[in-house]
GROMACS .gro file of C-alpha atoms in nm:
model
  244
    1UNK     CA    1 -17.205  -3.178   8.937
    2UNK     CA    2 -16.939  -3.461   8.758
    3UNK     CA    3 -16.805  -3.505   9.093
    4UNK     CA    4 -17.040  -3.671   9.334
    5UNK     CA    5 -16.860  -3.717   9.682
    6UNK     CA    6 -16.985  -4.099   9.846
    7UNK     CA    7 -17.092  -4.012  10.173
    8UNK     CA    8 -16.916  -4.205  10.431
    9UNK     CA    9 -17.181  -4.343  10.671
   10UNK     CA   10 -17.061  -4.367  11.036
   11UNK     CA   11 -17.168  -4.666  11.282
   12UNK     CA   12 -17.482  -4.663  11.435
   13UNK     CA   13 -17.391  -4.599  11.790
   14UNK     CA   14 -17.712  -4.750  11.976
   15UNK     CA   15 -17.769  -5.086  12.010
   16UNK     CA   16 -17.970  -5.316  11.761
   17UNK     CA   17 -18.138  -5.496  12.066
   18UNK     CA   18 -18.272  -5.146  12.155
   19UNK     CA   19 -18.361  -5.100  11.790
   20UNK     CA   20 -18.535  -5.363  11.749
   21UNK     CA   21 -18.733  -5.397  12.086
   22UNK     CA   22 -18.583  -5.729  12.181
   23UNK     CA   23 -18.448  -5.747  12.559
   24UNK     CA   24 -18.126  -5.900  12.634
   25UNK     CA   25 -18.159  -6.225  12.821
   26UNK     CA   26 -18.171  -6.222  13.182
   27UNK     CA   27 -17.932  -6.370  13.404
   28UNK     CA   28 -18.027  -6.557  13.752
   29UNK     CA   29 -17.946  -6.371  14.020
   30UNK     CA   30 -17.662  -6.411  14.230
   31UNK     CA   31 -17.803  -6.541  14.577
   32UNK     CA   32 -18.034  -6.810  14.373
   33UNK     CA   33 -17.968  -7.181  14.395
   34UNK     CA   34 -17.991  -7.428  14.180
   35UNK     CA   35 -18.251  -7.720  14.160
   36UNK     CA   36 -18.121  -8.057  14.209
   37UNK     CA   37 -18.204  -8.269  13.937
   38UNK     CA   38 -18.410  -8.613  13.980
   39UNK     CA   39 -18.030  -8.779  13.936
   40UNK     CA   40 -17.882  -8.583  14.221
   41UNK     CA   41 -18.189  -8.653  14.430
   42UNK     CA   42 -18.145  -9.036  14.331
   43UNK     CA   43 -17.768  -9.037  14.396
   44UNK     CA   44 -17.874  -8.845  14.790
   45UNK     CA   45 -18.129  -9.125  14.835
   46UNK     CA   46 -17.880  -9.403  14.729
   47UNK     CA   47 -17.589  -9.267  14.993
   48UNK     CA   48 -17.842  -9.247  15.237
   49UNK     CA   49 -17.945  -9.637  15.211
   50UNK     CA   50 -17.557  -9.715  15.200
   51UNK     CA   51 -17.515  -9.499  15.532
   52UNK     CA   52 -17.762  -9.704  15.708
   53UNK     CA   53 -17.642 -10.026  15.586
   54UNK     CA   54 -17.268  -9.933  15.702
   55UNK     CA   55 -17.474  -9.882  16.049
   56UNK     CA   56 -17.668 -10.186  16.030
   57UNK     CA   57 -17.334 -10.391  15.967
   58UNK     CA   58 -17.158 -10.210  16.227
   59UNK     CA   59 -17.464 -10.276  16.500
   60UNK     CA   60 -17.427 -10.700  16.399
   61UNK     CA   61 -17.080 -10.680  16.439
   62UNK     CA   62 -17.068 -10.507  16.777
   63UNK     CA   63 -17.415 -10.715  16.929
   64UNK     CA   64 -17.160 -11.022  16.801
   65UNK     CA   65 -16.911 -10.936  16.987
   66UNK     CA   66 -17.114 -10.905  17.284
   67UNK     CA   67 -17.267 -11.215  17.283
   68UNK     CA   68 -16.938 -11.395  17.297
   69UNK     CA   69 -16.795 -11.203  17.575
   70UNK     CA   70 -17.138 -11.308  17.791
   71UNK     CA   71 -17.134 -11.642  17.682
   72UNK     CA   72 -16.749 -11.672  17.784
   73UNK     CA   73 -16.813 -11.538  18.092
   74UNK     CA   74 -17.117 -11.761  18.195
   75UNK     CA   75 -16.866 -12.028  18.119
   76UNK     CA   76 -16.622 -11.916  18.379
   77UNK     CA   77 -16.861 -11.772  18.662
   78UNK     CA   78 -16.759 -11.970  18.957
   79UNK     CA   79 -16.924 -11.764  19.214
   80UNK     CA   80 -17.327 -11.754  19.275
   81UNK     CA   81 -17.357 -11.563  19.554
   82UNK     CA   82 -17.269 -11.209  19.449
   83UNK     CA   83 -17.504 -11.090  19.155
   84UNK     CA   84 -17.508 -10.718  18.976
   85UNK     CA   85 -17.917 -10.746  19.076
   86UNK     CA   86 -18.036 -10.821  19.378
   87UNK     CA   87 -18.218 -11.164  19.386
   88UNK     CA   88 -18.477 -11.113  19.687
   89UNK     CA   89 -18.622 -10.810  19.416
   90UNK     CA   90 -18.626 -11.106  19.182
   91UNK     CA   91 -18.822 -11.321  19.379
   92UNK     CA   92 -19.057 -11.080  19.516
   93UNK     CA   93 -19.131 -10.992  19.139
   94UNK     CA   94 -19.182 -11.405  19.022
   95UNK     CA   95 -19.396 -11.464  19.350
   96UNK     CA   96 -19.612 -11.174  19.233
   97UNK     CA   97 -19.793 -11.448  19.018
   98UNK     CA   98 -20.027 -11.640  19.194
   99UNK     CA   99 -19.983 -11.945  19.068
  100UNK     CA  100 -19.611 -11.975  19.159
  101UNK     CA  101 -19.579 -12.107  19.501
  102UNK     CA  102 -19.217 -12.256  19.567
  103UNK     CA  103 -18.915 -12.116  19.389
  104UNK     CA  104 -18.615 -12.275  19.406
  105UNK     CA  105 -18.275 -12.132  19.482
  106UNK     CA  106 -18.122 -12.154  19.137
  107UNK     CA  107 -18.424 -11.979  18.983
  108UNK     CA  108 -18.324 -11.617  19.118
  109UNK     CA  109 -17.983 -11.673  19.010
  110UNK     CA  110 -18.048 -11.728  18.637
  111UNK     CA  111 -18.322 -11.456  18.652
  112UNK     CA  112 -18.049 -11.200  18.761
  113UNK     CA  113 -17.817 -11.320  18.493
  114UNK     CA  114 -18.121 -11.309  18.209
  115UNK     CA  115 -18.217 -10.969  18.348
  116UNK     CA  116 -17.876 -10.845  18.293
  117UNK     CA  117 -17.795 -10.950  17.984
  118UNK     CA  118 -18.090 -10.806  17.873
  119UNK     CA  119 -18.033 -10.477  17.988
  120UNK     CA  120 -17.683 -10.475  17.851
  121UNK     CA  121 -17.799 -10.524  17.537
  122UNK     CA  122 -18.093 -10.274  17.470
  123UNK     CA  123 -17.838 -10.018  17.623
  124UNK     CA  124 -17.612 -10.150  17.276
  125UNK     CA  125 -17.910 -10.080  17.050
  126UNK     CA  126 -17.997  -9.776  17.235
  127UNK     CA  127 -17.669  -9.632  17.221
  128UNK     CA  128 -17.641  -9.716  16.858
  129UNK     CA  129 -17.949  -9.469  16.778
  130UNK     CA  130 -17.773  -9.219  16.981
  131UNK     CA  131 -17.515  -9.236  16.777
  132UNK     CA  132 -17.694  -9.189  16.427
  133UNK     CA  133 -17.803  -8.863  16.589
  134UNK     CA  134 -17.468  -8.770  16.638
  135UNK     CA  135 -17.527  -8.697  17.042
  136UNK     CA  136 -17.344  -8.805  17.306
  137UNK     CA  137 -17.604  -8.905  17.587
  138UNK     CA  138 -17.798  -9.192  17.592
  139UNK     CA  139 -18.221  -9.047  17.556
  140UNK     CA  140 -18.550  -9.263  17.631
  141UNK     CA  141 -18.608  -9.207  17.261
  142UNK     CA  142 -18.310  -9.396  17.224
  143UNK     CA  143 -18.485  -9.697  17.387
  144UNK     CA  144 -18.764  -9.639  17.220
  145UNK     CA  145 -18.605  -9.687  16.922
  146UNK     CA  146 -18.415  -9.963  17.007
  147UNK     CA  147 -18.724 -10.158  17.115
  148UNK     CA  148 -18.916 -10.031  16.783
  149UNK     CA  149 -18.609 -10.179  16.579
  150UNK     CA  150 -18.619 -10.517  16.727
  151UNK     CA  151 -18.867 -10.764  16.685
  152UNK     CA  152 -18.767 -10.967  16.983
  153UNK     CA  153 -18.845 -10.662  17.242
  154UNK     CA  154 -19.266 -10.612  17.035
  155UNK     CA  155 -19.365 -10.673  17.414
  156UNK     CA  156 -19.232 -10.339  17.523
  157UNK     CA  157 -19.388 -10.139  17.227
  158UNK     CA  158 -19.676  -9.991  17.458
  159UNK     CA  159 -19.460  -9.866  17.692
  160UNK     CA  160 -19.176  -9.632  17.511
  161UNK     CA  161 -19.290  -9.306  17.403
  162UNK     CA  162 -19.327  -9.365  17.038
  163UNK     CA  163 -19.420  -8.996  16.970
  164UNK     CA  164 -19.024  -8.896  17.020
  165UNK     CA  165 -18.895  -9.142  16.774
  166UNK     CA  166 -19.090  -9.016  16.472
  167UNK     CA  167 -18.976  -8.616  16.546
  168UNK     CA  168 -18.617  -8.764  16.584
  169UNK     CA  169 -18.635  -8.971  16.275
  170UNK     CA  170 -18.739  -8.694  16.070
  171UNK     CA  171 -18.442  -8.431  16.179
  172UNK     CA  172 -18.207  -8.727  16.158
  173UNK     CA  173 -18.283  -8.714  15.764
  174UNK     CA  174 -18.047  -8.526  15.543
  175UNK     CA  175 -18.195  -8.200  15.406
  176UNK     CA  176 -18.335  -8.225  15.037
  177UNK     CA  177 -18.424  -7.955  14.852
  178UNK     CA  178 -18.703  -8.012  14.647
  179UNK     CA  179 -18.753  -7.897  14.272
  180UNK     CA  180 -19.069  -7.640  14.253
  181UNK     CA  181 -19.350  -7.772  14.007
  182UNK     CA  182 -19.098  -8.107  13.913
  183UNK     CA  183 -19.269  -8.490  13.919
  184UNK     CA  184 -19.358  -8.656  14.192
  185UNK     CA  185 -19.158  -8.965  14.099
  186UNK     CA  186 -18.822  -8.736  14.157
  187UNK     CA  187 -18.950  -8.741  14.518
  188UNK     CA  188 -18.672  -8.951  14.774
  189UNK     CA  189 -18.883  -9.216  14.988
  190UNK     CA  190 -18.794  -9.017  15.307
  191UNK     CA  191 -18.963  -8.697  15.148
  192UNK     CA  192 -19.331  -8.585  15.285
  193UNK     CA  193 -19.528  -8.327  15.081
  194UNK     CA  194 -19.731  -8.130  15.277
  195UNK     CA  195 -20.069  -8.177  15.246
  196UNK     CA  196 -20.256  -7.868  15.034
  197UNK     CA  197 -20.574  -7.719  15.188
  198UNK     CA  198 -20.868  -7.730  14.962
  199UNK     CA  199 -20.894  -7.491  14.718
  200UNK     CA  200 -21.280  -7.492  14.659
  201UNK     CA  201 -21.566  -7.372  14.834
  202UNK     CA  202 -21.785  -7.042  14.900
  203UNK     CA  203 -21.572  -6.765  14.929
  204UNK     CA  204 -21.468  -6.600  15.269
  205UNK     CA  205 -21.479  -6.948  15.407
  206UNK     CA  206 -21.201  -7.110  15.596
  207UNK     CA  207 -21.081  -7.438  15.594
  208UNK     CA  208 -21.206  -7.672  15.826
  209UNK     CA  209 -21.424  -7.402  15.955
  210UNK     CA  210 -21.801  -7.369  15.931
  211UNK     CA  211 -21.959  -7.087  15.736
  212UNK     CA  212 -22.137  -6.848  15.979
  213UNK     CA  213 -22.509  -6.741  15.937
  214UNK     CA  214 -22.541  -6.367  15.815
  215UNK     CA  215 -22.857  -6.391  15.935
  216UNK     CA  216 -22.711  -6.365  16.291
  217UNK     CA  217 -22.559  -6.063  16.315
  218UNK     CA  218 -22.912  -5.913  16.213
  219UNK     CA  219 -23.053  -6.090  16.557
  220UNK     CA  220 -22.803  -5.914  16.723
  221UNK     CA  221 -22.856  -5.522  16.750
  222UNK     CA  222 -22.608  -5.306  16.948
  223UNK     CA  223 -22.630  -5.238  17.285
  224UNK     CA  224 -22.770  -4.895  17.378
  225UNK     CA  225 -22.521  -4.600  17.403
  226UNK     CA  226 -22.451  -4.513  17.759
  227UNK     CA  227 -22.274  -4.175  17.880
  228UNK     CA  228 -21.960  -4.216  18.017
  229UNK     CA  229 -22.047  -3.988  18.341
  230UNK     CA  230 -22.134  -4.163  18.631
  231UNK     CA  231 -22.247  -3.850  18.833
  232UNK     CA  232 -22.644  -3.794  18.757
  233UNK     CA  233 -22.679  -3.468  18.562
  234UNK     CA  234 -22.773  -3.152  18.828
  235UNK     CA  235 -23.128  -2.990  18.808
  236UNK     CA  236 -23.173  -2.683  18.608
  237UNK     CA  237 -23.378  -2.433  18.801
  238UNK     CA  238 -23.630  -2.188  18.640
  239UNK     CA  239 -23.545  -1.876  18.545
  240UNK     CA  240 -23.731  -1.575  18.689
  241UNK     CA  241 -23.946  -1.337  18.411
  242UNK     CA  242 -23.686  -1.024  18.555
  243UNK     CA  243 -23.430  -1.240  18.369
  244UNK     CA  244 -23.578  -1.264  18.056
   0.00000   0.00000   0.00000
């Protein structure tokens, strides 16, 4: 008994997280994406405003342009007689008011020009929308939004189908991915919530829908039962005593 042996105690091979109960942390899985943070959403919103200015600019310099090419061409027309529009459509269309009752020869003439001019320039707004939607033919929502952009064409506003523009405008926005359960205030301008249903009421009622009377149903009984057959049932004839 003088000579104790020491026990040599070997390594616990399990693992103290097991021991103890506690669970490893989780990691996110592989196919999920990451939040954007209110500064990412701010720096989306801020190259958005920068890409429309860049467009703006672009549309001034271009409508610029324009205006100096008509106005050195009205300087040099030397020929009234041939016009892009055809001036007896032009009169028919300032006679259709009935106070107008002489119209002089001149007046066609600068109506064609106006008319054109005019036309050439919507098609530059209208093409610039076209454009920012990255498509290559020129749409009536196009117009539409061309007239909706400038104030100078308000007078066409009832006319242009105003439901296309809003559709387009919306698809035209980058996508932005919006943080679950985050503040409002991280929200870009462009961004629409969708509106939540109302959570309270009876229950087994739907929204926007009125509640239906039990006491119907009770009102209503079933209809009869009725045999499928169609051919009446044959007579059963009386049996004779000898068969009994």
């Amino acid at each position: 008994m003088g000579n104790v042996t020491q026990l040599s105690y070997a390594t616990n091979p399990y693992d103290s997280t097991q021991i103890s109960g506690r669970a490893p942390p989780l990691a996110p899985p592989g196919g999920a994406v990451a939040q954007p943070t209110a500064a990412q959403l701010a720096q989306q919103q801020l190259a958005y405003q920068q890409l429309q200015q860049q467009q703006l600019h672009q549309l001034q310099q271009q409508l610029q342009s324009f205006w100096s090419n008509q106005y050195r061409e009205i300087e040099n027309v030397n020929d009234f007689k041939n016009h892009s529009l055809p001036l007896a459509r032009i009169k028919k269309i300032m006679k259709a008011d009935e106070d107008v009752r002489m119209i002089s020869a001149e007046a066609p003439i600068v109506f064609a020009r106006a008319c054109e001019m005019f036309i050439l320039e919507l098609t530059l707004r209208s093409w610039n929308h076209t454009e920012e939607n990255k498509r290559r033919t020129l749409q009536k929502n196009d117009i539409a939004a061309a007239i909706t952009r400038t104030d100078i064409f308000d007078f066409l506003v009832d006319i242009v189908p105003r439901e296309d523009i809003k559709d387009e405008a919306m698809t035209s926005m980058p996508p932005v991915t919006v943080p679950v359960g985050g503040p409002s205030d991280t929200f870009p301008y462009y961004y629409m919530p969708a509106q939540q249903l109302p959570q309270s009421g009876a229950p087994g009622m739907m929204p926007n829908k009125p509640m239906l009377d039990p006491g119907l149903y009770a009102q209503q009984q079933p209809p009869p039962y009725m045999s499928s057959s169609i051919w009446p049932p044959a007579p059963q004839e009386p049996q004779s005593p000898s068969d009994s």
